[in-house]
Each structure stands twice: as C-alpha cells, then as structure tokens.
Amino acid sequence: MTAMPASPDDTNVRPADTGTPESPRRVARLWRRELHHYPVTAHRLAYLGIVVLTTVVLYYALYVQYAVATSIITHFHMTYSYFVWVSVIGNAVGAFASLVAGLADRWGRANMVVYGLLIAALLSLLGLPNAPNKGTYLVLFAALSFIEGIVLVATPALIRDFSPQLGRATAMGYWTMGPVIGSLVVTVVTSSTLSFASWQDELRYSGWAGLAVFVPALVGLRELSPRLRDQIMVSLRDRALVEARAKGTHPETAAAGHWRQMLRLDIVGSATAVSLFLLLYFGAVGNFVVYFAATFGYSEQRTNGLANWYWAANAVALVVAGLLSDKLKVRKPFMLAGALGSIAVTTLFALHATEPRTGYYTFAALFVAIGVLTGVAYAPWMASFTETVEKRNPAATATGLAVWGWIIRAVVAISTAFVPVVVTSATPLVEHGAQVKAASVQAAPALAIIDAHPRLFARLQAYPPNEVPPALAAQAAREVGADGLATVRKAQPQLALLQRYGAKVKSAAAQGPEQWRTWWLICVAGQIVFLPFIFVMAGRWSPRKARDEALEHQRAVDRELAALTGKDD
C-alpha cells in the first residue's frame, strides 16, 4: 500500500511540484474544495465548526422575521393572513430548494453552503429591510427561504461526511444546535435591542452576522471527494481502510438510482414522523410572538425573552444527548424517552394555554422541560437518520437528506397555512387588537360619559352631527354638559374604530385560548405519530449488543485492511 502524504488535508500538490503560480492556486481554492484524504482531527473539527456557525447565522436570518412579526405587519399594512402566506410560500420554496440540493451528491456541498451564506447575508442586510412594499418583501423572503432549503440539506451532509458513526450523534447534536442557537440568537438580540432598534435594524444585524461568518467559510471550508464520502465510516480507526477502498471506488456507479433507493418507508416515513414531531418547534418559531401577544398581552420583547428559556435548554440538551448516545452507541432509547417525555410536558403546556393567570415563570419551566426532552429525541434521531440512509446507499447521503428537507419544509408550509384555520381568533387580534386596545384607553373618558347616559347617546347616534334636532341637543347639553359633549366629540375617531372592530376583537380574545389549546394538542398528536417510526430506523436498542457489533466491525476492518495491504505489497 502506498504511503500517506504528510498532510492529509492537502487538496493539491505544492506549486513547486507543478510550476503553478501561488496566487492562482489560492484563488482556485475558493471553489475547488475537495479533499482527497480524510482530514486530521484538528482540521476535521474546524470544518465541522464552520458548518455549525454557518447554520446558526442562516437560521438567525430566517427566524428573525418572526420575532418582529407584529412590527412587519404594521409597517407594510399586511393582514395577518398575508403574513402567514409569506411564511407558507417561503417554506414551499424552501421545500423544492431542498430537492435541488439533492444534486449536492454530484455537485458537492461546500460551495452551496459558502455562496448560499453570502446571498442570504446580502438579502438580510440590503434586501428585506429596504423592501418598498409587501409584495417585494414576499419575493425577497422566498429567495431567502430558497437558500435555507439548500443549506438545510448541504450542511448536515457535510456533518455526516466529517463524522464517523460512533461520533455521529454528537456531531449532529452540534448541527441541530444551528436552528436552535439561531433562534436563541434571535430572541437574545431582539429582547435586548428592540427598546431602541427597529425591525429593519434587527434584520440588518443578522445580515452583518452572515457576512462575518462568510469570510472564514470562504477561506476554510472543504469537503471530502466523492470517493471518500461515498463510503460508510464507523469510527476514525476506519480511516486507512476508507482511503484504501477509495482507490477503486467509482462514485458515478455508486450513486446510480439513488432517488429510487431513498423513497422507502424507513426514510420517507421517519422523515415525515420527525417533521410532525417538530410541529411545536415550528410553532415556537413562527407563532409564539402572536400567541403570547394575543392571549397574554406580552410585547415582542417580553415574548422573545421568554423563548430564551426554550432555546437555551434545547441547545444544551442536543449536545448532551448526542454525547451520551455516542458513548452508549445507541439512538433509539433516547428517541423514545425524549418523545414520551415531550408528549407529557407539551400536553401540560396545552392545558395552561387556556389559563390567563398562568405566570411567566410557569411557562419558562415548561419551555425548559420541552426544550430538554426535544433535544434528547432529536440529536440521536438525526444520527440514526443518516445511518439509515447510509444503510441504503452511503453515496446518496445528500439525496436522502433532500427527501427529509423537502418533507420537513412541506410540513412547515402546510401547518403554517392551517394555523389561521384552527386559530381563527388570531386574525382579528393581530390586525386590530393593538388598535382597539389603544382606542379603548384614549376613549375611556368618553365611554364613561356614554355609559352614564346610554339612552341619550343612542338617540344622538341616530343623527349626523350637524342634523341633531334642537330639542335633543338642548337635552344633551342639560344632562351631559358642554365639557362632556366636547369630550365625546373629540373621541369620535376612537369610538368609530371601537364600533367597527371592538366586538370582533372582544369575541376573538374570548375564543383565542381555547383555539390555541386545540393547536397545541395537534402538536401533541404529531409527537405521538413519531413513536412507531422509531422502530423502522437503523440502530440497536441494547448498548451491550451495540458494543459487540462495534467490536465485530473493527475485527472485520482489520481483516479487510490486512488483505488490501497484502495485495498492495
């Protein structure tokens, strides 16, 4: 067997060996990113770190829109339904972008991530904050969602490539922190800055963050060559064998028919199940601001501060669960325990949704519990899913992840469209709730006068202001007084608004908690659907059997490597 080069990360031979000038070589590295040898640990961890950071800032840019939803709706004079459809269309576009990203098995992953990040950053910095109208905003958000759909597939594919199976859950735990930490960054930044920053500023902050991460990604991100990544690597001890096998691998043949191979129950079914399991997560991202504003009167800033508890707990749990899953070499027990616990606590949360006296810290405690339990289930699930795909065909990893990406985006789009159908109260509360509340405060003195003389003002309202009969006007002057009548006249705009929307808003406020409880219970049902699909995925239940299987695998690797080495010699 031929000797390994001293630096396994080198993608090209040195310029001195080829006569290639140093500058063109450096420029070429900005799009020629393939590694022809498996990287040493330090470089591998650096690549994983860049991927995770990229994921964080991309989801920060995507999710910040929802944290300032009420401000965006007000600025563009959107109806709540219109804003919902901005999200629905964005997620639908993202779903089909995920299918396009399935071509990463042939085109590579790294360039999709790097240049997708640049486009997303520019959209957040220059595009969305300067949108002249709501139609342009919708188009730009759809473009941002298209980038997210591609990155949703390409980044976990890179994580899989650089993480052997026995460290996969930990690596996937860090990757799944991307959306979660992105959400946490959103709530931390907005809860800290909304007192002085506009919604446009919040979007620009995410754009600057994207550009800051783009620089190291542009210079440093690499990917394995198809010959290396199209193999199953159980542990880092397999590295020599993987490189030896790569010499005789033909990726074009290995990837043939990969779409057909991925459309199986263990892949499509489990991807659908986890998408339904995450309905509450999608609700937290897209609807918490609306829900807490409408039901409990929380401001955007207060709601985002509350959501910090959820995201922080979820982020920690993802990594801890990944580490434990890798240590015990099993996934399914974590998935089952996390799902059962999440079902129980989410049910408690749904029941508290009808209680206006529920306190801030009660919700915080529930969010911590849900965040932890979701993390316990999800990081091992991501590892198990990539291992299930590898079991079918390791050369079709990006294709399998594209199937998952399409399904999860489609579920988000459909569920987002159904929220206003189930929670009909959200539309009048979001569109007119703040106006009615302000008008009620401003018109309070006038309302007190009207309530003291209901019959008189009922008669007065039957006439235009300049056509009130003299006798009725004289009666009003005697009973109410000139000052009282002036107070009522001054409040006419607010009284007209209350007359037009007040009853609808009052009715919606009464119906809202029950309707939101129904939606949260639908989220519980989604988590229940997740349970049976745990059993069709790859992986062991018993840590002892998993350890025995790992030992047998290592013995097989040693035998094959010895045979290949002897053949080379």
Coordinates of C-alpha atoms in Angstrom, one line a residue:
M1 CA 0.0 0.0 0.0
T2 CA 1.4 3.4 -0.9
A3 CA 2.5 5.8 1.9
M4 CA 0.1 8.6 3.0
P5 CA 1.1 12.2 2.4
A6 CA 2.4 14.1 5.5
S7 CA -0.6 16.5 5.4
P8 CA -3.8 14.6 4.6
D9 CA -5.8 17.8 4.1
D10 CA -3.9 19.0 1.1
T11 CA -6.2 19.1 -1.9
N12 CA -3.5 19.9 -4.4
V13 CA 0.2 19.2 -4.8
R14 CA 2.5 22.0 -4.0
P15 CA 3.1 24.8 -6.6
A16 CA 6.8 24.0 -6.7
D17 CA 6.0 20.5 -8.0
T18 CA 3.8 21.7 -10.8
G19 CA 5.0 25.2 -11.7
T20 CA 1.6 26.6 -10.8
P21 CA 1.8 30.1 -9.5
E22 CA 0.9 30.5 -5.9
S23 CA -1.8 33.2 -6.4
P24 CA -3.9 31.3 -9.0
R25 CA -3.7 28.3 -6.7
R26 CA -5.1 30.2 -3.8
V27 CA -7.9 31.7 -5.9
A28 CA -8.8 28.3 -7.2
R29 CA -9.2 27.1 -3.6
L30 CA -12.3 29.4 -3.4
W31 CA -14.3 26.9 -5.5
R32 CA -12.1 23.8 -5.7
R33 CA -12.7 22.4 -2.2
E34 CA -12.3 18.7 -2.4
L35 CA -10.1 16.7 0.0
H36 CA -8.6 13.6 -1.4
H37 CA -7.5 12.3 2.0
Y38 CA -9.5 12.1 5.2
P39 CA -8.6 15.2 7.3
V40 CA -6.7 15.0 10.6
T41 CA -8.8 15.6 13.7
A42 CA -7.9 19.3 14.1
H43 CA -8.9 20.2 10.6
R44 CA -12.0 18.0 10.7
L45 CA -13.2 19.8 13.8
A46 CA -12.5 23.1 12.1
Y47 CA -14.7 22.2 9.2
L48 CA -17.5 21.0 11.5
G49 CA -17.2 24.3 13.4
I50 CA -17.6 26.3 10.2
V51 CA -20.6 24.3 9.2
V52 CA -22.3 24.8 12.6
L53 CA -21.6 28.5 12.6
T54 CA -23.0 28.8 9.0
T55 CA -26.1 27.0 10.1
V56 CA -26.6 29.3 13.1
V57 CA -26.4 32.6 11.2
L58 CA -28.6 31.3 8.3
Y59 CA -31.4 30.3 10.7
Y60 CA -30.8 33.6 12.6
A61 CA -31.5 35.4 9.3
L62 CA -34.6 33.3 8.6
Y63 CA -36.2 33.3 12.0
V64 CA -35.7 37.0 12.9
Q65 CA -38.6 37.8 10.7
Y66 CA -41.0 36.0 13.1
A67 CA -39.6 37.7 16.2
V68 CA -40.6 41.1 14.8
A69 CA -43.8 39.8 13.1
T70 CA -46.2 42.4 14.5
S71 CA -43.9 45.3 13.5
I72 CA -43.6 44.0 9.9
I73 CA -47.3 43.5 9.7
T74 CA -47.9 47.1 10.9
H75 CA -45.2 48.6 8.7
F76 CA -46.5 47.1 5.4
H77 CA -50.2 47.3 6.4
M78 CA -50.4 43.5 6.0
T79 CA -53.3 41.4 7.1
Y80 CA -52.3 38.6 9.4
S81 CA -53.4 36.2 6.6
Y82 CA -51.0 37.8 4.2
F83 CA -48.1 37.4 6.7
V84 CA -49.0 33.8 7.2
W85 CA -48.8 33.3 3.4
V86 CA -45.4 34.9 3.2
S87 CA -44.3 32.1 5.5
V88 CA -46.2 29.4 3.7
I89 CA -44.8 30.5 0.3
G90 CA -41.3 30.8 1.7
N91 CA -41.4 27.3 3.2
A92 CA -42.9 25.9 -0.1
V93 CA -40.0 27.4 -2.0
G94 CA -37.6 26.0 0.6
A95 CA -39.0 22.6 0.2
F96 CA -38.3 22.4 -3.5
A97 CA -34.9 24.0 -2.9
S98 CA -34.1 21.0 -0.7
L99 CA -34.8 18.7 -3.7
V100 CA -32.4 20.8 -5.8
A101 CA -29.8 20.4 -3.1
G102 CA -30.0 16.7 -3.6
L103 CA -27.8 17.3 -6.5
A104 CA -25.0 18.0 -3.9
D105 CA -24.2 14.3 -4.2
R106 CA -22.9 15.2 -7.7
W107 CA -22.1 19.0 -7.4
G108 CA -20.6 19.0 -4.0
R109 CA -21.8 20.5 -0.7
A110 CA -19.3 23.2 0.3
N111 CA -19.8 25.7 -2.4
M112 CA -23.6 25.5 -1.9
V113 CA -23.1 26.4 1.7
V114 CA -20.4 29.1 1.3
Y115 CA -22.1 31.1 -1.5
G116 CA -25.6 30.4 -0.2
L117 CA -24.5 32.1 3.0
L118 CA -23.2 35.2 1.1
I119 CA -26.6 35.6 -0.8
A120 CA -28.6 35.1 2.4
A121 CA -26.4 37.8 4.2
L122 CA -26.9 40.3 1.4
L123 CA -30.7 39.7 1.4
S124 CA -30.9 40.3 5.1
L125 CA -28.6 43.3 5.0
L126 CA -29.7 45.1 1.9
G127 CA -32.9 43.4 0.5
L128 CA -35.5 42.8 3.1
P129 CA -35.0 45.9 5.3
N130 CA -35.4 48.1 2.2
A131 CA -38.3 46.4 0.6
P132 CA -40.6 49.1 -0.7
N133 CA -43.8 47.1 -0.3
K134 CA -45.2 43.9 1.0
G135 CA -45.1 42.2 -2.5
T136 CA -41.3 42.8 -2.7
Y137 CA -40.9 41.6 0.8
L138 CA -42.6 38.3 0.0
V139 CA -40.4 37.8 -3.1
L140 CA -37.2 38.5 -1.1
F141 CA -38.3 36.3 1.8
A142 CA -39.0 33.5 -0.7
A143 CA -35.4 34.0 -2.1
L144 CA -34.0 33.7 1.5
S145 CA -36.1 30.6 2.1
F146 CA -34.7 29.1 -1.2
I147 CA -31.2 29.5 0.2
E148 CA -32.2 28.0 3.5
G149 CA -33.8 25.0 1.7
I150 CA -30.4 24.2 0.0
V151 CA -28.4 24.7 3.2
L152 CA -30.8 22.5 5.2
V153 CA -29.6 19.6 3.0
A154 CA -25.9 20.5 2.3
T155 CA -24.9 21.3 5.9
P156 CA -26.0 18.0 7.6
A157 CA -24.5 16.2 4.6
L158 CA -21.1 17.8 5.4
I159 CA -21.6 16.9 9.1
R160 CA -22.2 13.3 8.1
D161 CA -19.1 13.3 5.9
F162 CA -16.8 14.5 8.6
S163 CA -18.3 12.4 11.5
P164 CA -17.9 8.6 11.7
Q165 CA -21.0 6.8 13.0
L166 CA -19.6 6.4 16.5
G167 CA -19.4 10.2 16.9
R168 CA -22.3 11.0 14.7
A169 CA -24.9 11.8 17.4
T170 CA -22.5 14.4 19.0
A171 CA -21.8 16.0 15.6
M172 CA -25.5 16.0 14.7
G173 CA -26.2 17.5 18.1
Y174 CA -24.0 20.4 17.3
W175 CA -25.6 20.7 13.8
T176 CA -29.1 20.7 15.2
M177 CA -27.9 23.5 17.5
G178 CA -27.8 25.6 14.4
P179 CA -31.5 26.2 14.1
V180 CA -31.8 26.3 17.9
I181 CA -28.9 28.6 18.6
G182 CA -30.1 30.7 15.6
S183 CA -33.5 31.0 17.4
L184 CA -31.7 31.8 20.7
V185 CA -29.6 34.5 19.0
V186 CA -32.9 36.0 17.6
T187 CA -34.6 36.1 21.0
V188 CA -31.5 37.3 22.9
V189 CA -30.7 40.1 20.3
T190 CA -34.3 41.2 19.9
S191 CA -35.1 41.1 23.6
S192 CA -32.0 43.2 24.3
T193 CA -32.3 45.7 21.4
L194 CA -36.0 46.2 20.5
S195 CA -36.3 49.0 23.0
F196 CA -34.2 51.2 20.7
A197 CA -33.9 49.3 17.4
S198 CA -36.4 49.0 14.5
W199 CA -37.4 45.8 12.8
Q200 CA -35.2 46.8 9.9
D201 CA -32.2 47.0 12.2
E202 CA -32.9 43.5 13.6
L203 CA -32.8 42.1 10.0
R204 CA -29.6 44.0 9.3
Y205 CA -27.9 42.6 12.4
S206 CA -28.5 39.1 11.0
G207 CA -27.0 40.2 7.7
W208 CA -23.8 41.5 9.3
A209 CA -23.5 38.3 11.3
G210 CA -23.8 36.3 8.0
L211 CA -21.0 38.3 6.4
A212 CA -18.8 37.8 9.4
V213 CA -19.1 34.0 9.1
F214 CA -18.9 34.1 5.3
V215 CA -15.2 35.1 5.5
P216 CA -13.9 32.0 7.3
A217 CA -16.3 29.8 5.4
L218 CA -15.0 31.2 2.1
V219 CA -11.4 30.6 3.0
G220 CA -11.6 27.5 5.1
L221 CA -14.5 25.2 4.3
R222 CA -13.6 22.0 2.5
E223 CA -15.4 18.7 1.6
L224 CA -14.5 15.1 1.0
S225 CA -14.1 13.8 -2.5
P226 CA -16.9 11.6 -3.7
R227 CA -14.6 8.5 -3.5
L228 CA -14.2 9.1 0.3
R229 CA -17.6 10.4 1.3
D230 CA -19.5 7.6 -0.6
Q231 CA -18.4 5.0 2.0
I232 CA -19.6 4.1 5.5
M233 CA -17.1 5.1 8.2
V234 CA -18.0 3.6 11.6
S235 CA -15.1 5.0 13.6
L236 CA -11.9 7.0 13.0
R237 CA -10.0 3.8 13.1
D238 CA -11.6 3.0 9.7
R239 CA -9.7 5.9 8.1
A240 CA -7.0 3.8 6.5
L241 CA -9.4 1.3 5.1
V242 CA -11.7 4.0 3.7
E243 CA -8.8 5.6 1.8
A244 CA -7.7 2.2 0.5
R245 CA -11.2 1.4 -0.7
A246 CA -11.5 4.9 -2.3
K247 CA -8.8 4.0 -4.9
G248 CA -11.2 1.5 -6.5
T249 CA -14.5 3.3 -6.0
H250 CA -16.5 4.7 -8.9
P251 CA -18.9 7.3 -7.4
E252 CA -21.0 7.5 -10.6
T253 CA -21.9 3.9 -10.3
A254 CA -22.4 4.0 -6.6
A255 CA -25.0 6.8 -6.9
A256 CA -27.0 5.3 -9.7
G257 CA -30.7 5.1 -8.9
H258 CA -30.2 7.0 -5.6
W259 CA -33.7 8.7 -5.7
R260 CA -35.4 5.4 -6.0
Q261 CA -33.4 3.9 -3.2
M262 CA -34.3 6.8 -0.8
L263 CA -38.1 6.5 -1.4
R264 CA -38.6 3.8 1.2
L265 CA -40.6 3.6 4.4
D266 CA -37.6 3.8 6.8
I267 CA -36.5 7.1 5.1
V268 CA -39.8 8.8 3.9
G269 CA -41.8 7.5 6.9
S270 CA -39.3 8.6 9.6
A271 CA -38.7 12.0 7.9
T272 CA -42.5 12.6 7.9
A273 CA -42.7 11.5 11.5
V274 CA -40.0 13.8 12.8
S275 CA -41.5 16.7 10.9
L276 CA -44.8 16.1 12.7
F277 CA -42.8 15.7 16.0
L278 CA -41.4 19.2 15.5
L279 CA -44.7 21.0 15.0
L280 CA -44.4 22.6 18.4
Y281 CA -40.9 23.8 17.5
F282 CA -42.2 25.3 14.3
G283 CA -45.0 26.9 16.4
A284 CA -42.4 28.4 18.7
V285 CA -40.5 29.9 15.8
G286 CA -43.5 31.3 13.9
N287 CA -46.3 31.8 16.3
F288 CA -45.1 32.4 19.9
V289 CA -45.0 36.2 19.4
V290 CA -48.5 36.2 18.0
Y291 CA -49.8 33.7 20.6
F292 CA -48.4 35.5 23.7
A293 CA -49.4 38.9 22.4
A294 CA -52.9 37.8 21.6
T295 CA -53.5 35.6 24.7
F296 CA -51.4 37.2 27.4
G297 CA -50.7 40.7 26.1
Y298 CA -47.0 40.2 26.0
S299 CA -44.8 42.6 23.9
E300 CA -42.5 41.3 21.3
Q301 CA -39.6 41.9 23.6
R302 CA -41.1 40.0 26.6
T303 CA -42.1 37.0 24.4
N304 CA -38.6 36.8 22.9
G305 CA -37.2 36.9 26.4
L306 CA -39.5 34.0 27.5
A307 CA -38.5 32.0 24.4
N308 CA -34.8 32.2 25.5
W309 CA -35.6 29.6 28.1
Y310 CA -36.8 27.1 25.5
W311 CA -33.9 27.7 23.0
A312 CA -31.2 27.6 25.7
A313 CA -32.4 24.4 27.3
N314 CA -32.8 22.8 23.8
A315 CA -29.3 23.7 22.7
V316 CA -27.7 22.2 25.8
A317 CA -29.8 19.0 25.6
L318 CA -28.9 18.4 22.0
V319 CA -25.2 18.2 22.7
V320 CA -25.5 16.3 26.0
A321 CA -27.9 13.8 24.4
G322 CA -25.6 13.4 21.4
L323 CA -22.6 12.7 23.7
L324 CA -24.5 10.1 25.7
S325 CA -25.9 8.5 22.6
D326 CA -22.4 8.1 21.2
K327 CA -21.0 6.8 24.5
L328 CA -23.7 4.1 24.8
K329 CA -23.7 3.5 21.0
V330 CA -27.5 3.5 20.8
R331 CA -30.0 6.0 19.4
K332 CA -33.5 4.5 19.8
P333 CA -33.8 4.6 23.6
F334 CA -33.0 8.3 23.6
M335 CA -35.6 8.9 20.9
L336 CA -38.3 7.0 22.7
A337 CA -37.6 8.6 26.1
G338 CA -37.4 12.1 24.7
A339 CA -40.6 11.7 22.7
L340 CA -42.6 10.2 25.6
G341 CA -41.5 13.0 28.0
S342 CA -42.1 15.7 25.4
I343 CA -45.7 14.4 24.8
A344 CA -46.4 14.6 28.5
V345 CA -45.0 18.1 29.0
T346 CA -46.4 19.5 25.8
T347 CA -49.9 18.3 27.0
L348 CA -49.4 20.3 30.2
F349 CA -48.4 23.3 28.2
A350 CA -51.5 23.0 26.0
L351 CA -53.7 22.8 29.1
H352 CA -52.2 26.0 30.5
A353 CA -52.9 27.8 27.2
T354 CA -56.4 28.4 28.4
E355 CA -55.4 29.9 31.8
P356 CA -54.9 33.7 31.6
R357 CA -53.5 33.6 35.2
T358 CA -50.5 31.3 34.1
G359 CA -47.4 33.1 35.1
Y360 CA -44.3 33.9 33.1
Y361 CA -42.0 31.5 35.1
T362 CA -44.6 28.7 34.8
F363 CA -44.2 29.0 31.1
A364 CA -40.4 29.3 31.4
A365 CA -40.3 26.0 33.4
L366 CA -42.5 24.2 30.8
F367 CA -40.3 25.5 28.0
V368 CA -37.2 24.3 29.7
A369 CA -38.7 20.8 30.1
I370 CA -39.9 20.7 26.5
G371 CA -36.6 22.0 25.2
V372 CA -34.6 19.4 27.0
L373 CA -36.9 16.5 26.0
T374 CA -37.0 17.6 22.4
G375 CA -33.2 17.7 22.3
V376 CA -32.9 14.2 23.9
A377 CA -35.0 12.8 21.0
Y378 CA -33.8 14.9 18.1
A379 CA -30.0 14.7 18.1
P380 CA -30.0 10.9 18.2
W381 CA -32.7 10.9 15.6
M382 CA -30.5 12.9 13.2
A383 CA -27.7 10.5 13.7
S384 CA -30.0 7.5 13.2
F385 CA -31.5 9.0 10.1
T386 CA -28.1 9.5 8.4
E387 CA -27.2 5.9 9.4
T388 CA -30.5 4.7 7.9
V389 CA -29.6 6.5 4.6
E390 CA -26.1 5.0 4.7
K391 CA -27.6 1.6 5.1
R392 CA -29.5 2.1 1.8
N393 CA -26.6 3.8 -0.1
P394 CA -23.9 5.9 1.5
A395 CA -23.3 7.5 -1.9
A396 CA -26.8 9.0 -1.8
T397 CA -26.5 10.8 1.5
A398 CA -27.4 14.2 0.1
T399 CA -30.3 12.7 -1.7
G400 CA -31.7 11.1 1.5
L401 CA -31.3 14.4 3.3
A402 CA -33.0 16.2 0.3
V403 CA -36.0 13.9 0.8
W404 CA -36.1 14.8 4.5
G405 CA -35.6 18.5 3.7
W406 CA -38.4 18.5 1.2
I407 CA -40.8 16.8 3.7
I408 CA -40.0 19.0 6.7
R409 CA -40.4 22.2 4.7
A410 CA -43.6 20.9 3.2
V411 CA -45.0 20.1 6.7
V412 CA -44.0 23.6 7.9
A413 CA -45.8 25.2 4.9
I414 CA -48.9 23.2 5.4
S415 CA -49.0 23.5 9.2
T416 CA -48.4 27.3 8.9
A417 CA -51.3 27.6 6.5
F418 CA -53.6 25.7 8.9
V419 CA -52.9 27.8 12.0
P420 CA -55.3 30.6 11.0
V421 CA -57.9 28.0 10.1
V422 CA -57.7 26.4 13.6
V423 CA -57.0 29.7 15.4
T424 CA -59.5 32.0 13.7
S425 CA -59.2 34.5 16.6
A426 CA -55.6 35.2 15.6
T427 CA -56.5 37.3 12.6
P428 CA -58.7 40.0 14.3
L429 CA -56.4 40.1 17.3
V430 CA -53.2 40.6 15.3
E431 CA -54.8 43.0 12.8
H432 CA -56.8 45.2 15.1
G433 CA -56.1 44.1 18.7
A434 CA -53.5 46.8 19.3
Q435 CA -55.6 49.5 17.7
V436 CA -58.7 48.5 19.8
K437 CA -56.6 48.5 23.0
A438 CA -55.2 51.9 22.3
A439 CA -58.6 53.3 21.3
S440 CA -60.1 52.0 24.5
V441 CA -57.6 53.8 26.6
Q442 CA -57.9 57.1 24.6
A443 CA -61.7 57.0 24.6
A444 CA -62.1 55.9 28.2
P445 CA -63.4 59.3 29.4
A446 CA -65.9 59.5 26.5
L447 CA -67.0 55.9 27.1
A448 CA -67.7 56.7 30.8
I449 CA -69.9 59.5 29.8
I450 CA -71.7 57.4 27.2
D451 CA -72.2 54.6 29.6
A452 CA -73.8 57.1 32.1
H453 CA -76.4 58.2 29.5
P454 CA -76.9 55.2 27.2
R455 CA -80.4 56.1 26.0
L456 CA -79.5 59.7 25.3
F457 CA -76.4 58.8 23.2
A458 CA -78.4 56.0 21.4
R459 CA -80.8 58.7 20.2
L460 CA -77.9 61.1 19.3
Q461 CA -76.2 58.4 17.2
A462 CA -79.3 58.2 15.0
Y463 CA -78.5 61.6 13.5
P464 CA -75.4 63.1 11.7
P465 CA -73.5 65.6 14.0
N466 CA -75.0 68.7 12.2
E467 CA -78.5 67.4 12.0
V468 CA -79.4 66.7 15.6
P469 CA -82.9 68.2 16.5
P470 CA -82.6 71.3 18.6
A471 CA -84.7 69.8 21.4
L472 CA -82.5 66.8 21.6
A473 CA -79.3 68.9 21.5
A474 CA -80.7 71.0 24.4
Q475 CA -81.5 67.9 26.4
A476 CA -77.9 66.6 25.9
A477 CA -76.4 70.0 26.9
R478 CA -78.5 69.9 30.1
E479 CA -77.8 66.3 31.1
V480 CA -74.2 65.9 30.0
G481 CA -72.9 69.4 29.9
A482 CA -70.8 71.2 27.3
D483 CA -67.5 69.8 28.5
G484 CA -68.9 66.2 28.5
L485 CA -70.2 66.6 24.9
A486 CA -66.8 68.1 23.8
T487 CA -65.1 65.0 25.3
V488 CA -67.3 62.7 23.3
R489 CA -66.9 64.7 20.1
K490 CA -63.1 64.6 20.4
A491 CA -63.1 60.8 20.9
Q492 CA -65.2 60.2 17.7
P493 CA -62.4 58.6 15.7
Q494 CA -61.6 56.2 18.5
L495 CA -65.3 55.5 19.1
A496 CA -65.8 54.7 15.4
L497 CA -62.9 52.3 15.5
L498 CA -64.3 50.6 18.6
Q499 CA -67.7 50.3 17.0
R500 CA -66.2 48.7 13.9
Y501 CA -63.7 46.3 15.4
G502 CA -64.4 46.2 19.2
A503 CA -66.9 43.4 19.2
K504 CA -64.8 41.2 16.9
V505 CA -61.7 41.7 19.0
K506 CA -63.6 41.0 22.2
S507 CA -65.0 37.8 20.8
A508 CA -61.6 36.7 19.5
A509 CA -60.0 37.4 22.8
A510 CA -62.6 35.1 24.5
Q511 CA -62.2 32.4 21.9
G512 CA -58.4 32.6 21.4
P513 CA -57.2 30.5 24.4
E514 CA -59.4 27.5 23.5
Q515 CA -58.4 27.7 19.9
W516 CA -54.7 27.8 20.7
R517 CA -55.1 24.9 23.0
T518 CA -56.5 22.9 20.1
W519 CA -53.4 23.8 18.0
W520 CA -51.0 22.8 20.8
L521 CA -52.9 19.5 21.2
I522 CA -52.5 18.9 17.4
C523 CA -48.7 19.3 18.1
V524 CA -49.0 16.6 20.8
A525 CA -50.7 14.3 18.2
G526 CA -47.7 14.9 15.9
Q527 CA -45.4 13.8 18.6
I528 CA -47.4 10.6 19.1
V529 CA -47.1 9.8 15.4
F530 CA -43.3 9.9 15.8
L531 CA -43.2 7.0 18.1
P532 CA -43.9 4.0 15.8
F533 CA -41.4 5.1 13.2
I534 CA -38.5 4.9 15.7
F535 CA -38.7 1.1 15.3
V536 CA -38.1 1.2 11.5
M537 CA -34.8 3.1 11.7
A538 CA -31.3 1.8 11.8
G539 CA -29.6 1.2 15.2
R540 CA -29.7 -1.0 18.2
W541 CA -31.8 -0.8 21.4
S542 CA -29.2 -2.5 23.7
P543 CA -25.9 -0.8 24.5
R544 CA -24.3 -4.2 25.1
K545 CA -25.3 -5.5 21.6
A546 CA -24.2 -2.2 20.1
R547 CA -20.8 -2.6 21.7
D548 CA -20.5 -6.2 20.5
E549 CA -21.4 -5.1 17.0
A550 CA -18.8 -2.3 17.1
L551 CA -16.1 -4.8 18.1
E552 CA -17.0 -7.2 15.4
H553 CA -16.9 -4.4 12.9
Q554 CA -13.4 -3.4 14.0
R555 CA -12.2 -7.0 13.6
A556 CA -13.7 -7.1 10.1
V557 CA -12.0 -3.8 9.2
D558 CA -8.7 -5.1 10.5
R559 CA -9.0 -8.2 8.3
E560 CA -10.0 -6.3 5.2
L561 CA -7.2 -3.7 5.7
A562 CA -4.7 -6.5 6.1
A563 CA -5.9 -8.2 2.9
L564 CA -5.7 -4.9 1.0
T565 CA -2.3 -4.1 2.4
G566 CA -1.0 -7.5 1.5
K567 CA -2.4 -7.1 -2.0
D568 CA -0.7 -3.7 -2.5
D569 CA 2.6 -5.2 -1.3

